């Protein structure tokens, strides 16, 4: 199959990580373009889009009121920044967990309290994962959550919350509505699990068409570049999208917005 492929375009954080791993191991068979780290994708899809879709997803599934709620956001990358900004603006008390020192400092400078998950897990009303890692929230955390705690994932696939550990005989699952499950403990405590740990913004909310237009345009420009590139320009490695292309994409989208006005 790879003999027919001229290149790969990847726009997800974790997908780009996998491509770099393949490249380092010498297993990448074709050139790959890293669209994820382009400014247009990082800011509009990860930051601004998630800033809106986190509220949309939670409202559609739980009708929760955000004012006064204690929320812990795991991860303060672009997605975490968007989630925190939205929740803070709605009057929530937001805690942040972060292992990267630069991102942790950014969270601190933005006015969020940095904590370890174990420190606040008993008291928070909402737990949101957005790290791109796996097993961020495990059974130990889930056992200690308060009754009615809402648990959801904005990060990667369904690996951030250890949902498999909840499928045991002593716990009862109750489907409340589409994408909303109550997981009930023997003592009657229940947590509200959204989308079975899958991506909240893709499962439970809509994504603005403007953002989809930006990411689709960016990917299309990258595909055109890979297809039209002369022989030998791109080798079997991962390449950043040229900044000029990201700027061109933004110019196209800005022109579209002006045309609507």
PDB file of C-alpha atoms in Angstrom:
ATOM      1  CA  UNK A   1       0.000   0.000   0.000  1.00  0.00           C
ATOM      2  CA  UNK A   2       2.810   2.406   0.864  1.00  0.00           C
ATOM      3  CA  UNK A   3       4.237   2.028  -2.655  1.00  0.00           C
ATOM      4  CA  UNK A   4       1.225   3.981  -3.939  1.00  0.00           C
ATOM      5  CA  UNK A   5       1.323   6.692  -1.254  1.00  0.00           C
ATOM      6  CA  UNK A   6       3.305   9.901  -1.765  1.00  0.00           C
ATOM      7  CA  UNK A   7       2.925  11.164   1.795  1.00  0.00           C
ATOM      8  CA  UNK A   8       0.940  11.347   5.028  1.00  0.00           C
ATOM      9  CA  UNK A   9      -0.730  14.359   6.603  1.00  0.00           C
ATOM     10  CA  UNK A  10      -1.400  14.124  10.357  1.00  0.00           C
ATOM     11  CA  UNK A  11      -3.166  16.712  12.481  1.00  0.00           C
ATOM     12  CA  UNK A  12      -3.666  15.023  15.875  1.00  0.00           C
ATOM     13  CA  UNK A  13      -1.208  15.419  18.760  1.00  0.00           C
ATOM     14  CA  UNK A  14      -0.925  11.717  19.496  1.00  0.00           C
ATOM     15  CA  UNK A  15      -0.821  10.790  15.804  1.00  0.00           C
ATOM     16  CA  UNK A  16       2.178  13.076  15.316  1.00  0.00           C
ATOM     17  CA  UNK A  17       3.891  11.467  18.329  1.00  0.00           C
ATOM     18  CA  UNK A  18       3.425   8.042  16.734  1.00  0.00           C
ATOM     19  CA  UNK A  19       4.873   9.267  13.430  1.00  0.00           C
ATOM     20  CA  UNK A  20       7.960  10.631  15.197  1.00  0.00           C
ATOM     21  CA  UNK A  21       8.351   7.255  16.954  1.00  0.00           C
ATOM     22  CA  UNK A  22       8.140   5.431  13.610  1.00  0.00           C
ATOM     23  CA  UNK A  23      10.639   7.845  12.070  1.00  0.00           C
ATOM     24  CA  UNK A  24      13.078   7.398  14.951  1.00  0.00           C
ATOM     25  CA  UNK A  25      12.803   3.606  14.618  1.00  0.00           C
ATOM     26  CA  UNK A  26      13.365   3.826  10.871  1.00  0.00           C
ATOM     27  CA  UNK A  27       9.923   2.336  10.144  1.00  0.00           C
ATOM     28  CA  UNK A  28       8.342   5.336   8.421  1.00  0.00           C
ATOM     29  CA  UNK A  29       7.968   4.373   4.759  1.00  0.00           C
ATOM     30  CA  UNK A  30       6.859   7.722   3.297  1.00  0.00           C
ATOM     31  CA  UNK A  31       7.246  11.455   4.079  1.00  0.00           C
ATOM     32  CA  UNK A  32       4.793  12.794   6.675  1.00  0.00           C
ATOM     33  CA  UNK A  33       3.620  16.362   7.264  1.00  0.00           C
ATOM     34  CA  UNK A  34       3.021  17.453  10.854  1.00  0.00           C
ATOM     35  CA  UNK A  35      -0.045  19.693  10.609  1.00  0.00           C
ATOM     36  CA  UNK A  36      -0.741  19.545  14.341  1.00  0.00           C
ATOM     37  CA  UNK A  37       2.030  21.980  15.251  1.00  0.00           C
ATOM     38  CA  UNK A  38       0.911  24.584  12.728  1.00  0.00           C
ATOM     39  CA  UNK A  39      -0.387  27.771  14.353  1.00  0.00           C
ATOM     40  CA  UNK A  40      -3.757  27.510  12.614  1.00  0.00           C
ATOM     41  CA  UNK A  41      -4.420  24.029  13.998  1.00  0.00           C
ATOM     42  CA  UNK A  42      -3.001  24.559  17.491  1.00  0.00           C
ATOM     43  CA  UNK A  43      -4.866  27.777  18.206  1.00  0.00           C
ATOM     44  CA  UNK A  44      -8.157  27.302  16.420  1.00  0.00           C
ATOM     45  CA  UNK A  45      -8.801  23.585  16.835  1.00  0.00           C
ATOM     46  CA  UNK A  46      -7.092  22.847  20.151  1.00  0.00           C
ATOM     47  CA  UNK A  47      -7.523  26.139  22.024  1.00  0.00           C
ATOM     48  CA  UNK A  48     -10.477  28.130  20.709  1.00  0.00           C
ATOM     49  CA  UNK A  49     -12.631  25.205  19.595  1.00  0.00           C
ATOM     50  CA  UNK A  50     -12.249  23.311  22.884  1.00  0.00           C
ATOM     51  CA  UNK A  51     -12.964  26.526  24.780  1.00  0.00           C
ATOM     52  CA  UNK A  52     -16.461  26.391  23.306  1.00  0.00           C
ATOM     53  CA  UNK A  53     -17.105  22.663  22.943  1.00  0.00           C
ATOM     54  CA  UNK A  54     -16.305  21.787  26.581  1.00  0.00           C
ATOM     55  CA  UNK A  55     -19.252  23.884  27.770  1.00  0.00           C
ATOM     56  CA  UNK A  56     -21.468  22.688  24.927  1.00  0.00           C
ATOM     57  CA  UNK A  57     -20.729  19.015  25.626  1.00  0.00           C
ATOM     58  CA  UNK A  58     -21.296  19.271  29.372  1.00  0.00           C
ATOM     59  CA  UNK A  59     -24.529  21.247  28.965  1.00  0.00           C
ATOM     60  CA  UNK A  60     -25.995  18.886  26.360  1.00  0.00           C
ATOM     61  CA  UNK A  61     -25.320  15.790  28.458  1.00  0.00           C
ATOM     62  CA  UNK A  62     -25.823  16.913  32.071  1.00  0.00           C
ATOM     63  CA  UNK A  63     -27.452  20.395  32.083  1.00  0.00           C
ATOM     64  CA  UNK A  64     -24.991  21.218  34.847  1.00  0.00           C
ATOM     65  CA  UNK A  65     -24.683  24.767  36.197  1.00  0.00           C
ATOM     66  CA  UNK A  66     -21.039  25.816  36.149  1.00  0.00           C
ATOM     67  CA  UNK A  67     -21.069  28.670  38.656  1.00  0.00           C
ATOM     68  CA  UNK A  68     -19.473  27.625  41.935  1.00  0.00           C
ATOM     69  CA  UNK A  69     -18.595  24.123  40.744  1.00  0.00           C
ATOM     70  CA  UNK A  70     -15.144  22.799  41.619  1.00  0.00           C
ATOM     71  CA  UNK A  71     -13.468  21.440  38.497  1.00  0.00           C
ATOM     72  CA  UNK A  72     -10.099  19.767  38.031  1.00  0.00           C
ATOM     73  CA  UNK A  73      -8.590  19.900  34.534  1.00  0.00           C
ATOM     74  CA  UNK A  74      -5.808  17.365  33.971  1.00  0.00           C
ATOM     75  CA  UNK A  75      -3.312  18.865  31.542  1.00  0.00           C
ATOM     76  CA  UNK A  76      -2.651  22.479  30.566  1.00  0.00           C
ATOM     77  CA  UNK A  77      -1.728  22.204  26.923  1.00  0.00           C
ATOM     78  CA  UNK A  78      -3.737  24.052  24.276  1.00  0.00           C
ATOM     79  CA  UNK A  79      -6.861  21.968  24.981  1.00  0.00           C
ATOM     80  CA  UNK A  80      -6.490  22.392  28.745  1.00  0.00           C
ATOM     81  CA  UNK A  81      -6.013  26.136  28.357  1.00  0.00           C
ATOM     82  CA  UNK A  82      -9.241  26.395  26.369  1.00  0.00           C
ATOM     83  CA  UNK A  83     -11.211  24.311  28.887  1.00  0.00           C
ATOM     84  CA  UNK A  84      -9.887  26.257  31.876  1.00  0.00           C
ATOM     85  CA  UNK A  85     -10.598  29.652  30.297  1.00  0.00           C
ATOM     86  CA  UNK A  86     -14.214  28.688  29.525  1.00  0.00           C
ATOM     87  CA  UNK A  87     -14.928  27.212  32.952  1.00  0.00           C
ATOM     88  CA  UNK A  88     -13.308  30.111  34.781  1.00  0.00           C
ATOM     89  CA  UNK A  89     -15.403  32.575  32.782  1.00  0.00           C
ATOM     90  CA  UNK A  90     -18.549  30.685  33.828  1.00  0.00           C
ATOM     91  CA  UNK A  91     -17.690  31.068  37.514  1.00  0.00           C
ATOM     92  CA  UNK A  92     -16.245  27.616  38.220  1.00  0.00           C
ATOM     93  CA  UNK A  93     -13.409  27.082  40.697  1.00  0.00           C
ATOM     94  CA  UNK A  94     -10.748  25.509  38.492  1.00  0.00           C
ATOM     95  CA  UNK A  95      -7.787  23.369  39.603  1.00  0.00           C
ATOM     96  CA  UNK A  96      -5.079  22.203  37.207  1.00  0.00           C
ATOM     97  CA  UNK A  97      -2.802  19.170  37.255  1.00  0.00           C
ATOM     98  CA  UNK A  98       0.263  19.346  35.000  1.00  0.00           C
ATOM     99  CA  UNK A  99       3.629  17.578  34.876  1.00  0.00           C
ATOM    100  CA  UNK A 100       5.347  19.826  32.328  1.00  0.00           C
ATOM    101  CA  UNK A 101       7.046  22.678  34.229  1.00  0.00           C
ATOM    102  CA  UNK A 102       6.469  25.315  31.524  1.00  0.00           C
ATOM    103  CA  UNK A 103       2.784  24.490  31.127  1.00  0.00           C
ATOM    104  CA  UNK A 104       2.462  24.360  34.926  1.00  0.00           C
ATOM    105  CA  UNK A 105       3.987  27.835  35.191  1.00  0.00           C
ATOM    106  CA  UNK A 106       1.585  29.105  32.527  1.00  0.00           C
ATOM    107  CA  UNK A 107      -1.362  27.737  34.523  1.00  0.00           C
ATOM    108  CA  UNK A 108      -0.046  29.465  37.630  1.00  0.00           C
ATOM    109  CA  UNK A 109       0.441  32.769  35.792  1.00  0.00           C
ATOM    110  CA  UNK A 110      -3.098  32.489  34.395  1.00  0.00           C
ATOM    111  CA  UNK A 111      -4.459  32.347  37.940  1.00  0.00           C
ATOM    112  CA  UNK A 112      -5.185  28.644  38.347  1.00  0.00           C
ATOM    113  CA  UNK A 113      -4.242  26.618  41.406  1.00  0.00           C
ATOM    114  CA  UNK A 114      -1.868  23.766  40.604  1.00  0.00           C
ATOM    115  CA  UNK A 115      -2.608  20.555  42.491  1.00  0.00           C
ATOM    116  CA  UNK A 116      -1.999  16.830  42.469  1.00  0.00           C
ATOM    117  CA  UNK A 117      -5.100  14.895  41.504  1.00  0.00           C
ATOM    118  CA  UNK A 118      -5.066  12.962  44.788  1.00  0.00           C
ATOM    119  CA  UNK A 119      -5.322  16.232  46.724  1.00  0.00           C
ATOM    120  CA  UNK A 120      -8.659  17.324  45.275  1.00  0.00           C
ATOM    121  CA  UNK A 121     -10.301  14.155  43.944  1.00  0.00           C
ATOM    122  CA  UNK A 122     -12.655  13.835  46.938  1.00  0.00           C
ATOM    123  CA  UNK A 123     -14.068  17.359  46.654  1.00  0.00           C
ATOM    124  CA  UNK A 124     -14.353  18.218  42.952  1.00  0.00           C
ATOM    125  CA  UNK A 125     -17.652  18.157  41.069  1.00  0.00           C
ATOM    126  CA  UNK A 126     -16.201  17.668  37.568  1.00  0.00           C
ATOM    127  CA  UNK A 127     -13.042  15.888  36.372  1.00  0.00           C
ATOM    128  CA  UNK A 128     -11.799  16.641  32.835  1.00  0.00           C
ATOM    129  CA  UNK A 129      -8.802  14.897  31.265  1.00  0.00           C
ATOM    130  CA  UNK A 130      -6.912  16.504  28.378  1.00  0.00           C
ATOM    131  CA  UNK A 131      -3.329  15.237  28.524  1.00  0.00           C
ATOM    132  CA  UNK A 132      -3.012  12.917  25.503  1.00  0.00           C
ATOM    133  CA  UNK A 133      -1.657  10.304  27.909  1.00  0.00           C
ATOM    134  CA  UNK A 134      -3.186   7.087  29.257  1.00  0.00           C
ATOM    135  CA  UNK A 135      -4.540   6.071  32.679  1.00  0.00           C
ATOM    136  CA  UNK A 136      -4.651   9.632  33.969  1.00  0.00           C
ATOM    137  CA  UNK A 137      -7.742   8.830  36.053  1.00  0.00           C
ATOM    138  CA  UNK A 138      -7.558   5.276  37.404  1.00  0.00           C
ATOM    139  CA  UNK A 139      -9.815   3.130  39.598  1.00  0.00           C
ATOM    140  CA  UNK A 140      -8.225   4.471  42.788  1.00  0.00           C
ATOM    141  CA  UNK A 141      -9.321   8.000  41.834  1.00  0.00           C
ATOM    142  CA  UNK A 142     -12.771   6.846  40.724  1.00  0.00           C
ATOM    143  CA  UNK A 143     -13.323   5.053  44.048  1.00  0.00           C
ATOM    144  CA  UNK A 144     -12.584   8.256  45.971  1.00  0.00           C
ATOM    145  CA  UNK A 145     -14.789  10.622  43.957  1.00  0.00           C
ATOM    146  CA  UNK A 146     -17.826  12.180  45.585  1.00  0.00           C
ATOM    147  CA  UNK A 147     -21.368  11.132  44.735  1.00  0.00           C
ATOM    148  CA  UNK A 148     -22.533  12.729  41.480  1.00  0.00           C
ATOM    149  CA  UNK A 149     -19.067  13.670  40.217  1.00  0.00           C
ATOM    150  CA  UNK A 150     -19.007  14.158  36.429  1.00  0.00           C
ATOM    151  CA  UNK A 151     -16.069  12.496  34.639  1.00  0.00           C
ATOM    152  CA  UNK A 152     -15.194  13.235  31.015  1.00  0.00           C
ATOM    153  CA  UNK A 153     -12.308  13.240  28.549  1.00  0.00           C
ATOM    154  CA  UNK A 154     -11.196  15.969  26.144  1.00  0.00           C
ATOM    155  CA  UNK A 155      -7.795  14.441  25.427  1.00  0.00           C
ATOM    156  CA  UNK A 156      -7.025  11.314  23.428  1.00  0.00           C
ATOM    157  CA  UNK A 157      -9.259   8.398  22.429  1.00  0.00           C
ATOM    158  CA  UNK A 158     -10.637   6.570  25.478  1.00  0.00           C
ATOM    159  CA  UNK A 159      -7.331   5.818  27.190  1.00  0.00           C
ATOM    160  CA  UNK A 160      -7.125   8.703  29.665  1.00  0.00           C
ATOM    161  CA  UNK A 161      -9.866   7.381  31.967  1.00  0.00           C
ATOM    162  CA  UNK A 162      -9.481   3.746  33.009  1.00  0.00           C
ATOM    163  CA  UNK A 163     -13.013   2.774  32.021  1.00  0.00           C
ATOM    164  CA  UNK A 164     -12.147  -0.932  31.834  1.00  0.00           C
ATOM    165  CA  UNK A 165     -11.588  -0.982  35.601  1.00  0.00           C
ATOM    166  CA  UNK A 166     -15.232   0.034  36.102  1.00  0.00           C
ATOM    167  CA  UNK A 167     -16.594  -3.025  34.288  1.00  0.00           C
ATOM    168  CA  UNK A 168     -16.559  -5.289  37.334  1.00  0.00           C
ATOM    169  CA  UNK A 169     -19.361  -7.342  38.961  1.00  0.00           C
ATOM    170  CA  UNK A 170     -19.694  -5.109  42.043  1.00  0.00           C
ATOM    171  CA  UNK A 171     -20.404  -1.959  40.001  1.00  0.00           C
ATOM    172  CA  UNK A 172     -23.696  -1.311  38.218  1.00  0.00           C
ATOM    173  CA  UNK A 173     -23.941   0.632  34.956  1.00  0.00           C
ATOM    174  CA  UNK A 174     -27.109   2.590  34.281  1.00  0.00           C
ATOM    175  CA  UNK A 175     -27.651   4.280  30.901  1.00  0.00           C
ATOM    176  CA  UNK A 176     -29.387   7.587  31.646  1.00  0.00           C
ATOM    177  CA  UNK A 177     -29.458   8.971  28.116  1.00  0.00           C
ATOM    178  CA  UNK A 178     -27.303   8.824  25.019  1.00  0.00           C
ATOM    179  CA  UNK A 179     -23.600   9.210  25.961  1.00  0.00           C
ATOM    180  CA  UNK A 180     -24.415   9.450  29.693  1.00  0.00           C
ATOM    181  CA  UNK A 181     -23.885   6.547  32.118  1.00  0.00           C
ATOM    182  CA  UNK A 182     -24.226   6.376  35.875  1.00  0.00           C
ATOM    183  CA  UNK A 183     -21.694   3.993  37.411  1.00  0.00           C
ATOM    184  CA  UNK A 184     -23.060   2.919  40.801  1.00  0.00           C
ATOM    185  CA  UNK A 185     -21.004   1.597  43.719  1.00  0.00           C
ATOM    186  CA  UNK A 186     -22.370  -0.928  46.275  1.00  0.00           C
ATOM    187  CA  UNK A 187     -22.895   1.847  48.864  1.00  0.00           C
ATOM    188  CA  UNK A 188     -25.105   3.797  46.448  1.00  0.00           C
ATOM    189  CA  UNK A 189     -22.496   6.322  45.326  1.00  0.00           C
ATOM    190  CA  UNK A 190     -22.637   7.075  41.630  1.00  0.00           C
ATOM    191  CA  UNK A 191     -20.456   8.954  39.182  1.00  0.00           C
ATOM    192  CA  UNK A 192     -21.602  10.396  35.863  1.00  0.00           C
ATOM    193  CA  UNK A 193     -19.406   9.087  33.056  1.00  0.00           C
ATOM    194  CA  UNK A 194     -19.734  10.856  29.704  1.00  0.00           C
ATOM    195  CA  UNK A 195     -19.273   9.101  26.345  1.00  0.00           C
ATOM    196  CA  UNK A 196     -17.721   6.080  28.111  1.00  0.00           C
ATOM    197  CA  UNK A 197     -14.461   8.022  28.356  1.00  0.00           C
ATOM    198  CA  UNK A 198     -14.243   8.870  24.658  1.00  0.00           C
ATOM    199  CA  UNK A 199     -13.723  12.424  23.404  1.00  0.00           C
ATOM    200  CA  UNK A 200     -16.462  14.646  24.800  1.00  0.00           C
ATOM    201  CA  UNK A 201     -16.307  17.274  22.067  1.00  0.00           C
ATOM    202  CA  UNK A 202     -16.618  14.694  19.275  1.00  0.00           C
ATOM    203  CA  UNK A 203     -19.244  12.538  21.016  1.00  0.00           C
ATOM    204  CA  UNK A 204     -21.459  15.042  22.809  1.00  0.00           C
ATOM    205  CA  UNK A 205     -21.129  18.449  21.164  1.00  0.00           C
ATOM    206  CA  UNK A 206     -20.718  20.103  17.802  1.00  0.00           C
ATOM    207  CA  UNK A 207     -17.526  21.561  16.357  1.00  0.00           C
ATOM    208  CA  UNK A 208     -17.815  25.039  14.773  1.00  0.00           C
ATOM    209  CA  UNK A 209     -17.760  24.867  10.971  1.00  0.00           C
ATOM    210  CA  UNK A 210     -15.222  27.708  10.932  1.00  0.00           C
ATOM    211  CA  UNK A 211     -12.741  25.548  12.844  1.00  0.00           C
ATOM    212  CA  UNK A 212     -13.364  22.539  10.599  1.00  0.00           C
ATOM    213  CA  UNK A 213     -12.793  24.765   7.572  1.00  0.00           C
ATOM    214  CA  UNK A 214      -9.436  25.906   8.962  1.00  0.00           C
ATOM    215  CA  UNK A 215      -8.161  22.393   9.731  1.00  0.00           C
ATOM    216  CA  UNK A 216      -9.446  20.975   6.439  1.00  0.00           C
ATOM    217  CA  UNK A 217      -7.847  23.817   4.469  1.00  0.00           C
ATOM    218  CA  UNK A 218      -4.549  23.359   6.313  1.00  0.00           C
ATOM    219  CA  UNK A 219      -4.541  19.632   5.570  1.00  0.00           C
ATOM    220  CA  UNK A 220      -5.426  20.238   1.914  1.00  0.00           C
ATOM    221  CA  UNK A 221      -2.509  22.671   1.507  1.00  0.00           C
ATOM    222  CA  UNK A 222      -0.168  20.135   3.109  1.00  0.00           C
ATOM    223  CA  UNK A 223      -1.409  17.388   0.770  1.00  0.00           C
ATOM    224  CA  UNK A 224      -0.875  19.625  -2.262  1.00  0.00           C
ATOM    225  CA  UNK A 225       2.659  20.413  -1.067  1.00  0.00           C
ATOM    226  CA  UNK A 226       3.548  16.731  -0.624  1.00  0.00           C
ATOM    227  CA  UNK A 227       2.011  15.726  -3.960  1.00  0.00           C
ATOM    228  CA  UNK A 228       3.612  18.502  -6.008  1.00  0.00           C
ATOM    229  CA  UNK A 229       7.019  18.429  -4.311  1.00  0.00           C
ATOM    230  CA  UNK A 230       9.917  17.530  -6.632  1.00  0.00           C
ATOM    231  CA  UNK A 231      11.599  14.172  -6.175  1.00  0.00           C
ATOM    232  CA  UNK A 232      13.927  14.183  -3.173  1.00  0.00           C
ATOM    233  CA  UNK A 233      12.581  17.294  -1.392  1.00  0.00           C
ATOM    234  CA  UNK A 234      10.907  15.178   1.275  1.00  0.00           C
ATOM    235  CA  UNK A 235      12.510  11.982   2.530  1.00  0.00           C
ATOM    236  CA  UNK A 236      11.045   9.297   4.820  1.00  0.00           C
ATOM    237  CA  UNK A 237      10.740  11.595   7.810  1.00  0.00           C
ATOM    238  CA  UNK A 238       8.275  13.906   9.593  1.00  0.00           C
ATOM    239  CA  UNK A 239       8.225  17.540   8.446  1.00  0.00           C
ATOM    240  CA  UNK A 240       6.624  20.619   9.937  1.00  0.00           C
ATOM    241  CA  UNK A 241       4.092  22.402   7.782  1.00  0.00           C
ATOM    242  CA  UNK A 242       5.923  25.408   6.257  1.00  0.00           C
ATOM    243  CA  UNK A 243       4.903  28.571   8.104  1.00  0.00           C
ATOM    244  CA  UNK A 244       4.027  30.239   4.818  1.00  0.00           C
ATOM    245  CA  UNK A 245       1.303  27.626   4.254  1.00  0.00           C
ATOM    246  CA  UNK A 246      -0.206  28.215   7.682  1.00  0.00           C
ATOM    247  CA  UNK A 247      -0.224  31.937   6.960  1.00  0.00           C
ATOM    248  CA  UNK A 248      -1.828  31.313   3.573  1.00  0.00           C
ATOM    249  CA  UNK A 249      -4.493  29.177   5.209  1.00  0.00           C
ATOM    250  CA  UNK A 250      -5.284  31.900   7.715  1.00  0.00           C
ATOM    251  CA  UNK A 251      -5.426  34.484   4.924  1.00  0.00           C
ATOM    252  CA  UNK A 252      -7.915  32.322   3.017  1.00  0.00           C
ATOM    253  CA  UNK A 253     -10.122  31.899   6.081  1.00  0.00           C
ATOM    254  CA  UNK A 254      -9.894  35.606   6.966  1.00  0.00           C
ATOM    255  CA  UNK A 255     -10.954  36.450   3.409  1.00  0.00           C
ATOM    256  CA  UNK A 256     -13.907  34.065   3.770  1.00  0.00           C
ATOM    257  CA  UNK A 257     -14.961  35.790   6.990  1.00  0.00           C
ATOM    258  CA  UNK A 258     -14.757  39.193   5.302  1.00  0.00           C
ATOM    259  CA  UNK A 259     -16.897  37.894   2.442  1.00  0.00           C
ATOM    260  CA  UNK A 260     -19.578  36.861   4.965  1.00  0.00           C
ATOM    261  CA  UNK A 261     -19.504  40.360   6.473  1.00  0.00           C
TER     262      UNK A 261
END
